[in-house]
Amino acid sequence: MADVARKAGVSQTTVSLVLNDPDSSGIPQATQDRILAAVQEVGYRPNRLARAMRLNRTETLGFVSENIATTPFATKMIRGAQDAAWEAGYLLLIFDTGAIDSPDHGERERLAVEQLLERHVDGILLASMYHRLFDPPPGLLEVPSALVDLRARDESITSVVPDEYQAAYDATSHLIEHGHTRIAHPTIDDVTAVAAKPRLDGYRTALIDAGIEPDPDYVITEPSHTAGGRLAAQRLLGLDEPPTAIFCFNDQSAMGVYQTTGRLGLRIPDELSVVGFDDQDLIAGELLPGLTTMALPHYEMGYWAVQHVLDESKPVDPVQHVLPCSLIERHSVAPPR
Amino acid sequence: MADVARKAGVSQTTVSLVLNDPDSSGIPQATQDRILAAVQEVGYRPNRLARAMRLNRTETLGFVSENIATTPFATKMIRGAQDAAWEAGYLLLIFDTGAIDSPDHGERERLAVEQLLERHVDGILLASMYHRLFDPPPGLLEVPSALVDLRARDESITSVVPDEYQAAYDATSHLIEHGHTRIAHPTIDDVTAVAAKPRLDGYRTALIDAGIEPDPDYVITEPSHTAGGRLAAQRLLGLDEPPTAIFCFNDQSAMGVYQTTGRLGLRIPDELSVVGFDDQDLIAGELLPGLTTMALPHYEMGYWAVQHVLDESKPVDPVQHVLPCSLIERHSVAPPR
């Protein structure tokens, strides 16, 4: 820093003032410019550690999430969070708590938060790979925090989640607009999946709003993976009056529906329309024909959460925020024959 | 810390010694246990920032990688890196440099390294989502560093990459062991993909070692995505003497091969055997039939790289390390008819 000061013809204190807080340093712009040019020339790298001690701010945020190896969702959330962090001059400390169904997952989550607090992060995001309710570790209350695709049972912490109801309403309406009235919705039988209920409500309400009586035979439960999708399609297409369209719980089960229709020699979309959910990379756009599906706002949720955590004028009380999903139209929907 | 000392009946200095370096503190085990119990009881949280200033070590590592939103590979590398870091009491600062084909990617990479150095990370991993050569940003030489699925053109930095040659040799041998002699290998026409050449060599050598003359008609180039796989299958299955097995460049192109065989009414594996590459989540195990493929050692590379960076007795000169790939057998390979 002495070299920078000498080159710019100012004191080290002036250099320090400009580098640490250019806006309120009160140093004339020309001098600031001279100092920044000298910084470039000398190749001076600020010591953020000393700065953190002085400002009592490390300019890092913690990002804690459960097992991220099985979905590309985490990376989109991280991208959104990182872009917002980067714009504010922050970096993310990322912590993967492993498989959510492992017995020590809660303990790993608590430890992750402790480790981040020990490192004096300025805020923590805790993210889930699917929309769920949970009891947050107490450490989260010690710094500005936000939950991503996750809500605290007691609503003690700010959260941002997708609008599952709107998404299902829009997906079903899209099929109705194409002339379908026999629309099935295979859903899941899992009490921990917060998404299932509002999606079912959105699906039913869209039908009723269009004057279509919901048919209970068209709502069945199967696991939300490819094999579950195959089973769901077998059950639905075996009905006396089979549906002409299926609104799947996710793209994985839609892939299973594709496999069953392929085996049965039925063509999508001419003989069956399909809408997925998730806009999963490597699946939705790669199936043949391309799958029309609802995209979850993963990037947007990560971005919103960081902006919220860093917002100094945010409300004192926690906020439960909802972001819309968008329909991605590909080639799996056509009018019924 | 005063409360901990009082509760344990020792001085604050003793508490500090035990918490900072229990192994060499020379404090009797019984006293150490009493101090740790007091820490638990009081809920004392060490100040890692002050500790970092004192030890000149932040116990964080930087993890820089290009656009991770389109593959689940990054998350496996991060898991491996994090597990190794966690075992050593370290956390990862993660930095996504965005799309690798964007014009400012090199600049973002350089900035990421600078940001991490400003935050005094104790080491840096720089990872790629596909095996490639590059010119590393100079900052990487300032701290212990390792490249993951990536090599420096000048070999100035330690790297760990998959053994592409062995993987292709094993995949081809697997097909030969099932009785195939007409084995095709659609590869890619991309000079930046370091994987293509050794895979082609491994494929050819496996054929030659088994006494099979490589047929140049069976090696074609198409892009390594689903649509490219469909084209490759159309070209190969249209030959006068079509192959009985296809060793694909990756699982995405294998998915395209499945789509074309489905359209042609050919059954896998009875009428065509297929081997993929990547063991991509949500694809390899979900295709019908499940795809036999080579798994890349993403977890292992991340783990190895962190262990290497933290290893105080590592060689002074950079190491170019190679890790084996493993065959994942599913249901896409059978003897030819």
XYZ file of C-alpha atoms in Angstrom:
674
model
C 0.000 0.000 0.000
C 3.020 2.243 0.607
C 3.964 1.796 -3.061
C 0.479 2.805 -4.157
C 0.603 5.914 -1.939
C 4.032 6.947 -3.263
C 2.989 6.455 -6.895
C -0.254 8.431 -6.430
C 1.456 11.129 -4.369
C -0.891 10.760 -1.390
C -0.719 9.374 2.153
C -1.404 5.710 2.979
C -4.425 6.875 4.953
C -5.878 8.447 1.815
C -5.297 5.218 -0.138
C -6.968 3.245 2.614
C -9.970 5.600 2.745
C -10.516 5.396 -1.001
C -10.149 1.627 -1.207
C -12.409 0.920 1.737
C -15.239 3.320 1.114
C -14.847 5.428 -2.022
C -18.321 6.979 -1.812
C -18.022 8.621 1.572
C -14.271 9.188 1.655
C -14.686 12.843 0.632
C -11.549 12.528 -1.518
C -11.793 14.423 -4.864
C -12.610 12.204 -7.850
C -9.341 13.066 -9.654
C -7.311 11.876 -6.660
C -9.436 8.726 -6.411
C -8.779 8.004 -10.086
C -5.025 8.529 -9.579
C -5.062 6.108 -6.639
C -6.992 3.442 -8.553
C -4.573 3.771 -11.484
C -1.654 3.314 -9.065
C -3.385 0.230 -7.558
C -3.569 -1.288 -11.050
C 0.017 -0.409 -11.851
C 1.492 -1.750 -8.613
C -0.736 -4.846 -8.672
C -1.848 -4.150 -5.084
C -4.301 -6.668 -3.672
C -6.417 -5.482 -0.701
C -6.325 -7.602 2.458
C -9.975 -8.510 2.929
C -9.213 -10.249 6.184
C -7.958 -7.060 7.851
C -10.836 -5.208 6.220
C -13.310 -7.750 7.616
C -11.922 -7.290 11.148
C -12.181 -3.516 10.812
C -15.649 -3.366 9.219
C -17.001 -6.311 11.183
C -18.237 -7.652 7.846
C -16.639 -10.469 5.848
C -18.527 -9.847 2.600
C -19.340 -13.540 2.411
C -22.689 -15.307 2.591
C -23.257 -18.931 3.510
C -25.282 -21.158 1.163
C -26.388 -24.421 2.770
C -28.278 -27.083 0.848
C -29.111 -30.749 1.043
C -27.792 -33.369 -1.365
C -27.361 -31.527 -4.628
C -25.852 -34.388 -6.634
C -29.117 -35.671 -8.053
C -30.657 -32.541 -9.511
C -29.382 -29.618 -11.544
C -31.684 -27.358 -9.514
C -29.019 -26.494 -6.963
C -26.684 -25.114 -9.566
C -29.377 -22.785 -10.889
C -30.130 -21.526 -7.388
C -26.414 -21.069 -6.777
C -26.073 -19.146 -10.047
C -28.897 -16.810 -9.066
C -27.511 -16.355 -5.562
C -24.000 -15.812 -6.868
C -25.030 -13.247 -9.459
C -26.808 -11.198 -6.786
C -23.867 -11.652 -4.379
C -21.341 -10.674 -7.028
C -23.253 -7.474 -7.826
C -22.907 -6.520 -4.158
C -19.236 -7.570 -3.915
C -19.957 -10.724 -1.905
C -18.855 -14.354 -2.303
C -20.724 -17.526 -1.322
C -19.443 -20.127 1.129
C -21.237 -23.274 0.013
C -22.073 -26.197 2.218
C -23.688 -29.430 1.081
C -25.391 -31.242 3.951
C -25.675 -34.565 2.121
C -28.626 -36.871 1.630
C -31.753 -35.450 3.217
C -33.041 -38.913 4.165
C -29.898 -39.812 6.127
C -30.474 -40.002 9.890
C -27.884 -37.318 10.717
C -29.086 -34.787 8.140
C -30.525 -32.409 10.746
C -27.256 -32.548 12.674
C -25.201 -31.810 9.540
C -27.497 -28.857 8.818
C -26.964 -27.505 12.343
C -23.174 -28.006 12.054
C -23.068 -26.246 8.688
C -24.797 -23.206 10.157
C -22.408 -23.238 13.140
C -19.355 -23.453 10.868
C -20.621 -20.528 8.813
C -21.316 -18.439 11.930
C -17.806 -19.193 13.222
C -16.510 -17.773 9.942
C -18.615 -14.639 10.451
C -20.666 -14.815 7.284
C -22.912 -11.782 6.894
C -25.951 -13.881 6.088
C -27.098 -17.432 5.382
C -29.282 -18.983 2.695
C -30.622 -22.455 3.355
C -31.939 -24.147 0.230
C -33.903 -27.289 -0.528
C -34.097 -29.285 -3.739
C -37.840 -29.626 -3.392
C -40.424 -27.466 -1.757
C -40.823 -28.563 1.883
C -41.483 -27.458 5.468
C -38.862 -27.835 8.217
C -37.725 -26.705 11.653
C -34.772 -24.379 11.122
C -31.573 -24.688 13.200
C -31.513 -21.876 15.801
C -28.245 -20.383 14.485
C -30.119 -19.070 11.459
C -31.742 -16.431 13.652
C -28.357 -14.896 14.527
C -27.704 -13.379 11.077
C -29.928 -12.220 8.196
C -31.177 -15.469 6.645
C -33.495 -16.676 3.925
C -34.892 -20.095 3.016
C -35.002 -21.081 -0.663
C -37.736 -23.511 -1.865
C -38.214 -24.257 1.811
C -40.363 -22.826 4.600
C -39.966 -22.766 8.361
C -42.899 -24.470 10.032
C -43.177 -21.524 12.458
C -42.541 -18.937 9.688
C -39.750 -17.451 11.844
C -37.445 -16.955 8.844
C -37.936 -15.291 5.473
C -38.579 -17.760 2.657
C -38.989 -17.766 -1.102
C -40.839 -20.635 -2.812
C -42.455 -21.269 -6.224
C -46.145 -20.633 -6.751
C -47.158 -24.291 -7.121
C -50.861 -23.503 -7.328
C -50.462 -20.994 -10.169
C -48.120 -23.354 -12.024
C -50.597 -26.237 -11.950
C -53.464 -23.922 -12.854
C -51.540 -22.612 -15.879
C -50.384 -26.066 -17.021
C -53.929 -27.438 -16.873
C -55.357 -24.333 -18.565
C -52.827 -24.777 -21.382
C -54.259 -28.244 -22.062
C -57.844 -26.952 -21.821
C -57.023 -24.195 -24.325
C -55.972 -26.919 -26.770
C -59.418 -28.489 -26.443
C -58.747 -31.202 -23.840
C -61.400 -32.036 -21.272
C -60.161 -35.505 -20.201
C -57.002 -34.411 -18.395
C -55.312 -36.705 -15.875
C -52.963 -35.682 -13.069
C -50.799 -38.407 -11.546
C -49.600 -36.964 -8.240
C -47.531 -38.340 -5.355
C -48.502 -39.874 -2.064
C -45.918 -38.126 0.121
C -46.880 -35.956 3.061
C -43.487 -34.191 3.125
C -43.893 -32.863 -0.426
C -45.529 -29.491 0.080
C -45.952 -29.121 -3.684
C -48.518 -31.899 -4.161
C -51.546 -30.266 -2.495
C -51.424 -26.816 -4.182
C -50.703 -28.456 -7.549
C -53.744 -30.687 -7.183
C -55.804 -27.634 -6.155
C -54.542 -25.646 -9.152
C -55.352 -28.515 -11.499
C -58.884 -28.943 -10.078
C -59.671 -25.226 -10.026
C -58.538 -24.765 -13.636
C -60.925 -27.562 -14.673
C -63.840 -26.136 -12.667
C -63.197 -22.581 -13.926
C -63.453 -23.974 -17.475
C -66.730 -25.733 -16.665
C -65.185 -29.231 -16.651
C -66.237 -31.604 -13.856
C -63.036 -33.066 -12.267
C -63.052 -36.865 -12.716
C -61.623 -38.632 -9.627
C -60.444 -41.537 -11.822
C -57.989 -39.176 -13.483
C -56.140 -38.357 -10.238
C -53.895 -41.239 -9.164
C -50.770 -41.493 -7.026
C -47.481 -43.037 -8.159
C -43.855 -42.242 -7.219
C -42.464 -39.250 -9.133
C -39.702 -41.057 -11.016
C -39.529 -42.653 -14.459
C -40.796 -46.068 -13.350
C -43.670 -44.366 -11.510
C -44.515 -42.458 -14.672
C -44.632 -45.729 -16.650
C -47.037 -47.223 -14.102
C -49.204 -44.104 -14.060
C -49.502 -44.157 -17.864
C -50.386 -47.862 -17.839
C -53.127 -47.305 -15.280
C -54.566 -44.200 -16.951
C -54.425 -45.472 -20.542
C -56.076 -48.716 -19.402
C -59.232 -46.895 -18.223
C -62.473 -47.454 -20.149
C -62.413 -43.790 -21.049
C -58.708 -42.929 -21.017
C -57.550 -39.299 -20.708
C -56.409 -37.442 -23.852
C -53.848 -35.457 -21.859
C -51.658 -36.064 -18.811
C -50.317 -33.292 -16.591
C -47.405 -35.083 -14.859
C -46.022 -34.331 -11.415
C -42.530 -33.810 -12.875
C -40.430 -34.331 -16.010
C -39.088 -37.634 -14.706
C -42.557 -39.128 -14.584
C -43.310 -37.555 -17.993
C -40.286 -39.483 -19.324
C -41.917 -42.650 -17.978
C -45.202 -41.710 -19.709
C -43.243 -41.321 -22.978
C -41.736 -44.803 -22.510
C -45.131 -46.429 -21.947
C -46.762 -44.659 -24.920
C -43.781 -45.733 -27.045
C -44.303 -49.362 -26.012
C -48.034 -49.097 -26.722
C -47.394 -47.544 -30.136
C -49.235 -44.331 -29.207
C -47.860 -41.103 -30.638
C -47.265 -37.929 -28.577
C -48.799 -35.358 -29.112
C -51.226 -36.719 -31.778
C -52.689 -39.452 -29.600
C -51.765 -38.170 -26.141
C -50.744 -34.713 -24.915
C -48.264 -34.486 -22.040
C -47.194 -31.587 -19.814
C -44.324 -31.993 -17.357
C -43.096 -30.001 -14.382
C -39.545 -28.764 -13.613
C -38.070 -28.036 -17.084
C -35.293 -30.419 -16.103
C -32.079 -29.953 -18.066
C -31.096 -32.949 -20.202
C -34.657 -34.277 -20.157
C -37.396 -31.796 -21.047
C -35.738 -30.479 -24.195
C -34.192 -33.827 -25.171
C -37.233 -36.064 -25.130
C -38.739 -36.768 -28.552
C -40.971 -34.778 -29.037
C -39.677 -31.989 -26.775
C -41.685 -31.813 -23.542
C -43.927 -28.834 -22.749
C -43.410 -28.199 -19.044
C -43.487 -25.689 -16.180
C -40.132 -24.142 -15.263
C -39.425 -23.594 -11.570
C -37.879 -20.217 -10.704
C -34.654 -21.625 -9.228
C -32.383 -18.892 -10.516
C -34.858 -16.218 -9.479
C -35.314 -17.672 -5.972
C -31.536 -17.695 -5.356
C -31.239 -14.153 -6.657
C -34.175 -12.877 -4.612
C -32.898 -14.505 -1.418
C -29.460 -12.875 -1.622
C -30.926 -9.484 -2.431
C -33.266 -9.835 0.525
C -30.511 -10.864 2.934
C -28.302 -7.945 1.883
C -31.141 -5.408 1.812
C -30.548 -3.043 4.718
C -34.041 -1.578 4.509
C -35.899 -4.899 4.589
C -38.829 -5.308 6.992
C -37.998 -6.512 10.501
C -40.538 -9.335 10.360
C -39.824 -12.382 8.184
C -41.461 -12.427 4.747
C -42.945 -15.510 3.051
C -42.357 -14.727 -0.614
C -43.729 -16.580 -3.657
C -42.381 -16.436 -7.224
C -44.292 -17.488 -10.381
C -43.414 -20.493 -12.579
C -43.437 -20.142 -16.361
C -44.781 -22.434 -19.068
C -42.115 -23.672 -21.497
C -43.864 -24.687 -24.726
C -42.276 -27.463 -26.777
C -44.022 -30.136 -28.848
C -45.926 -32.490 -26.558
C -49.324 -30.766 -26.642
C -51.816 -30.858 -29.531
C -55.625 -30.835 -29.792
C -57.292 -34.193 -28.968
C -58.367 -36.311 -31.949
C -14.099 -17.674 26.610
C -13.853 -16.376 30.180
C -17.016 -18.334 31.038
C -15.518 -21.513 29.571
C -12.305 -21.020 31.578
C -14.228 -20.412 34.831
C -16.464 -23.464 34.312
C -13.492 -25.725 33.503
C -11.371 -24.271 36.308
C -8.464 -23.353 34.032
C -6.961 -20.145 32.611
C -8.175 -18.535 29.376
C -4.757 -19.279 27.883
C -5.288 -22.983 28.519
C -8.719 -22.848 26.844
C -7.204 -21.044 23.881
C -4.363 -23.581 23.560
C -6.736 -26.530 23.607
C -9.217 -25.019 21.146
C -6.575 -23.917 18.667
C -4.320 -26.925 18.607
C -5.427 -29.780 20.857
C -2.779 -32.235 19.611
C 0.301 -30.244 20.497
C -1.033 -28.258 23.413
C 0.545 -30.604 25.954
C -2.554 -30.244 28.153
C -3.621 -33.517 29.880
C -6.508 -35.296 28.152
C -8.747 -35.064 31.243
C -8.366 -31.274 31.274
C -8.997 -31.096 27.521
C -12.209 -33.094 27.980
C -13.324 -30.780 30.799
C -12.699 -27.745 28.598
C -14.612 -29.232 25.654
C -17.531 -30.074 27.945
C -17.516 -26.467 29.214
C -17.469 -25.198 25.605
C -20.595 -27.234 24.884
C -22.323 -26.099 28.059
C -21.592 -22.397 27.608
C -22.370 -22.517 23.879
C -19.043 -20.840 23.115
C -18.375 -20.256 19.400
C -14.726 -19.705 18.424
C -13.946 -16.569 16.401
C -12.409 -18.009 13.244
C -11.660 -14.558 11.942
C -9.340 -13.720 14.828
C -7.925 -17.229 14.573
C -7.268 -16.743 10.851
C -5.368 -13.511 11.517
C -3.287 -15.236 14.203
C -2.554 -18.457 12.278
C -2.323 -16.758 8.880
C -4.695 -19.462 7.660
C -8.406 -19.027 6.954
C -9.246 -22.736 6.731
C -11.127 -22.071 3.512
C -10.410 -23.268 -0.013
C -11.637 -21.684 -3.222
C -13.491 -23.803 -5.788
C -13.802 -22.122 -9.193
C -15.691 -23.715 -12.050
C -17.310 -22.788 -15.324
C -21.044 -22.864 -15.971
C -22.332 -25.653 -13.767
C -26.036 -25.260 -14.543
C -26.136 -27.750 -17.396
C -24.532 -30.823 -15.857
C -24.772 -32.584 -12.532
C -21.011 -33.214 -12.711
C -20.115 -30.080 -10.780
C -22.146 -31.124 -7.787
C -20.345 -34.468 -7.611
C -16.957 -32.762 -7.768
C -18.096 -30.309 -5.112
C -19.291 -33.193 -2.910
C -15.926 -34.918 -3.213
C -14.046 -31.689 -2.558
C -16.282 -30.813 0.349
C -15.991 -34.205 2.013
C -12.188 -33.978 1.912
C -12.296 -30.346 3.096
C -14.690 -31.175 5.915
C -12.434 -33.978 7.162
C -9.644 -31.403 7.463
C -11.869 -28.727 9.057
C -12.030 -26.575 5.906
C -14.928 -24.984 4.032
C -15.211 -24.240 0.304
C -15.756 -20.797 -1.199
C -17.438 -21.566 -4.499
C -17.284 -19.407 -7.562
C -19.114 -20.073 -10.820
C -17.469 -18.315 -13.760
C -20.483 -18.672 -16.074
C -20.726 -19.930 -19.629
C -17.343 -21.060 -20.897
C -18.119 -19.911 -24.452
C -18.872 -16.326 -23.392
C -16.229 -13.829 -24.542
C -15.360 -12.653 -21.022
C -15.000 -16.131 -19.503
C -11.215 -15.863 -19.147
C -11.599 -12.512 -17.417
C -14.211 -13.883 -14.996
C -11.880 -16.773 -14.209
C -9.033 -14.354 -13.459
C -11.344 -12.182 -11.310
C -12.573 -15.212 -9.376
C -9.008 -16.190 -8.506
C -8.223 -12.598 -7.457
C -11.332 -12.431 -5.250
C -10.359 -15.678 -3.575
C -6.777 -14.532 -2.994
C -8.059 -11.276 -1.466
C -10.018 -13.416 0.960
C -6.872 -15.350 1.826
C -8.033 -18.811 0.868
C -5.436 -21.456 1.707
C -5.710 -23.094 -1.704
C -7.695 -23.052 -4.945
C -9.315 -25.755 -7.071
C -10.240 -24.846 -10.614
C -12.630 -27.329 -12.190
C -14.004 -27.934 -15.658
C -17.185 -29.703 -16.694
C -15.358 -31.508 -19.483
C -11.755 -32.556 -19.853
C -9.822 -29.735 -21.548
C -6.512 -27.865 -21.773
C -6.184 -24.198 -20.793
C -3.826 -21.395 -19.801
C -4.247 -20.881 -16.057
C -4.614 -17.388 -14.545
C -1.304 -16.422 -12.874
C -2.858 -15.987 -9.403
C -3.193 -19.769 -9.155
C 0.565 -20.033 -8.642
C 0.402 -17.949 -5.442
C -1.296 -20.619 -3.303
C -1.447 -24.431 -3.439
C -3.735 -25.169 -6.384
C -5.118 -28.101 -8.331
C -7.029 -28.398 -11.605
C -9.966 -30.815 -11.778
C -10.834 -32.444 -15.158
C -8.634 -29.756 -16.649
C -4.927 -29.470 -17.464
C -2.619 -26.476 -17.804
C -1.080 -26.382 -21.273
C 2.344 -25.789 -19.687
C 1.724 -28.345 -16.898
C 2.638 -25.657 -14.335
C -0.154 -26.688 -11.957
C -1.154 -30.029 -10.477
C -4.113 -31.611 -12.247
C -6.389 -34.609 -11.871
C -8.277 -35.949 -14.903
C -10.113 -39.164 -15.844
C -8.316 -41.929 -17.707
C -10.197 -41.520 -21.000
C -8.089 -44.126 -22.801
C -8.685 -46.840 -20.204
C -12.384 -46.008 -20.091
C -12.826 -46.396 -23.851
C -10.696 -49.549 -23.861
C -12.846 -51.090 -21.115
C -16.152 -50.055 -22.715
C -15.157 -51.556 -26.073
C -13.781 -54.704 -24.426
C -17.090 -55.130 -22.620
C -18.869 -55.268 -25.996
C -16.228 -57.643 -27.439
C -16.664 -59.961 -24.429
C -20.356 -60.200 -25.325
C -19.399 -61.408 -28.805
C -19.562 -58.182 -30.801
C -17.085 -57.529 -33.607
C -18.992 -54.827 -35.538
C -18.708 -52.039 -32.981
C -19.199 -48.397 -33.988
C -17.899 -45.330 -32.178
C -19.533 -41.998 -33.011
C -17.102 -39.379 -31.729
C -16.999 -35.584 -31.889
C -15.257 -33.189 -34.213
C -14.087 -30.676 -31.609
C -10.445 -29.829 -31.110
C -11.023 -28.412 -27.621
C -12.379 -31.721 -26.296
C -9.290 -33.472 -24.982
C -11.321 -36.617 -24.332
C -12.009 -37.507 -27.989
C -8.507 -38.612 -29.056
C -7.677 -40.969 -26.144
C -11.181 -42.467 -26.293
C -10.757 -43.199 -29.993
C -7.328 -44.700 -29.272
C -8.738 -46.845 -26.474
C -11.566 -48.051 -28.714
C -9.168 -48.924 -31.570
C -6.598 -50.629 -29.367
C -9.255 -52.769 -27.677
C -10.413 -53.960 -31.123
C -6.852 -54.674 -32.313
C -5.933 -56.458 -29.058
C -8.946 -58.739 -29.646
C -7.857 -59.451 -33.224
C -10.602 -57.312 -34.798
C -9.644 -55.067 -37.713
C -10.993 -51.514 -36.983
C -13.486 -50.538 -39.706
C -13.189 -46.812 -40.599
C -16.892 -46.743 -41.606
C -17.769 -47.359 -37.970
C -16.069 -44.190 -36.725
C -18.115 -41.078 -37.547
C -18.373 -37.603 -36.033
C -21.592 -35.969 -34.848
C -22.262 -33.449 -32.050
C -22.471 -35.087 -28.610
C -26.078 -34.233 -27.790
C -29.348 -36.106 -28.267
C -29.997 -34.835 -31.806
C -26.401 -35.762 -32.777
C -26.964 -39.248 -31.373
C -30.098 -39.620 -33.504
C -28.144 -38.632 -36.624
C -25.251 -40.946 -35.760
C -27.620 -43.884 -35.334
C -29.352 -43.107 -38.648
C -26.025 -43.016 -40.475
C -24.615 -46.160 -38.850
C -27.785 -48.270 -39.063
C -28.124 -47.286 -42.717
C -24.769 -48.891 -43.642
C -24.806 -51.997 -45.852
C -23.288 -53.885 -42.968
C -24.538 -52.002 -39.917
C -22.802 -52.358 -36.541
C -24.326 -54.650 -33.900
C -23.107 -52.385 -31.091
C -22.513 -48.646 -30.611
C -20.102 -47.193 -28.073
C -21.398 -43.624 -27.767
C -19.377 -40.538 -26.896
C -21.710 -39.751 -23.999
C -25.077 -40.656 -22.466
C -26.806 -37.770 -24.245
C -25.905 -39.186 -27.640
C -26.873 -42.676 -26.402
C -30.314 -41.222 -25.612
C -30.493 -40.096 -29.256
C -29.508 -43.612 -30.391
C -32.363 -44.995 -28.270
C -34.797 -42.570 -29.930
C -33.747 -43.582 -33.449
C -33.877 -47.323 -32.709
C -37.323 -46.782 -31.183
C -38.508 -45.059 -34.365
C -37.020 -47.850 -36.508
C -38.654 -50.501 -34.339
C -35.291 -52.027 -33.340
C -35.030 -53.395 -29.826
C -32.123 -52.631 -27.434
C -30.242 -54.803 -26.490
C -31.613 -57.708 -28.597
C -31.056 -56.011 -31.955
C -28.499 -53.380 -30.983
C -26.182 -53.089 -27.990
C -25.355 -49.610 -26.674
C -22.728 -48.354 -24.219
C -22.733 -44.734 -23.056
C -20.226 -42.516 -21.294
C -20.711 -40.300 -18.177
C -23.277 -42.249 -16.110
C -25.357 -39.104 -16.210
C -27.924 -38.835 -13.439
C -31.552 -38.792 -14.605
C -30.574 -40.368 -17.938
C -28.394 -43.477 -17.751
C -30.494 -45.296 -15.166
C -33.820 -43.955 -16.441
C -33.617 -44.923 -20.104
C -35.534 -48.076 -21.001
C -33.626 -50.418 -20.918
C -31.150 -48.952 -18.409
C -27.962 -47.804 -20.137
C -24.634 -49.557 -19.547
C -22.086 -46.745 -19.372
C -18.709 -45.558 -18.067
C -18.827 -43.473 -14.886
C -16.432 -40.545 -14.661
C -14.645 -40.165 -11.312
C -16.049 -36.715 -10.493
C -16.398 -37.291 -6.770
C -12.970 -38.901 -6.604
C -11.298 -36.087 -8.554
C -12.735 -33.432 -6.228
C -11.678 -35.441 -3.189
C -8.165 -36.092 -4.523
C -7.640 -32.435 -5.441
C -8.487 -31.143 -1.952
C -6.338 -33.772 -0.274
C -3.463 -32.839 -2.557
C -3.828 -29.099 -1.934
C -3.896 -29.611 1.848
C -1.080 -32.210 1.874
C 1.900 -30.526 3.507
C 4.298 -33.223 2.337
C 3.325 -33.083 -1.345
C 6.086 -32.896 -3.961
C 7.279 -29.398 -4.910
C 6.758 -30.018 -8.634
C 3.231 -30.149 -10.026
C 1.742 -33.614 -10.545
C -0.450 -34.646 -13.517
C -2.685 -37.278 -11.918
C -5.089 -39.659 -13.652
C -8.004 -41.542 -12.057
C -9.761 -44.591 -13.536
C -13.359 -44.675 -14.803
C -15.639 -47.571 -13.915
C -18.093 -49.571 -16.012
C -21.687 -49.377 -14.755
C -23.550 -52.397 -16.108
C -27.271 -52.043 -16.770
C -29.348 -53.636 -19.535
C -28.289 -52.228 -22.900
C -25.712 -54.903 -23.826
C -26.466 -58.455 -25.041
C -24.780 -60.867 -27.492
C -25.381 -60.063 -31.194
C -28.079 -62.094 -32.937
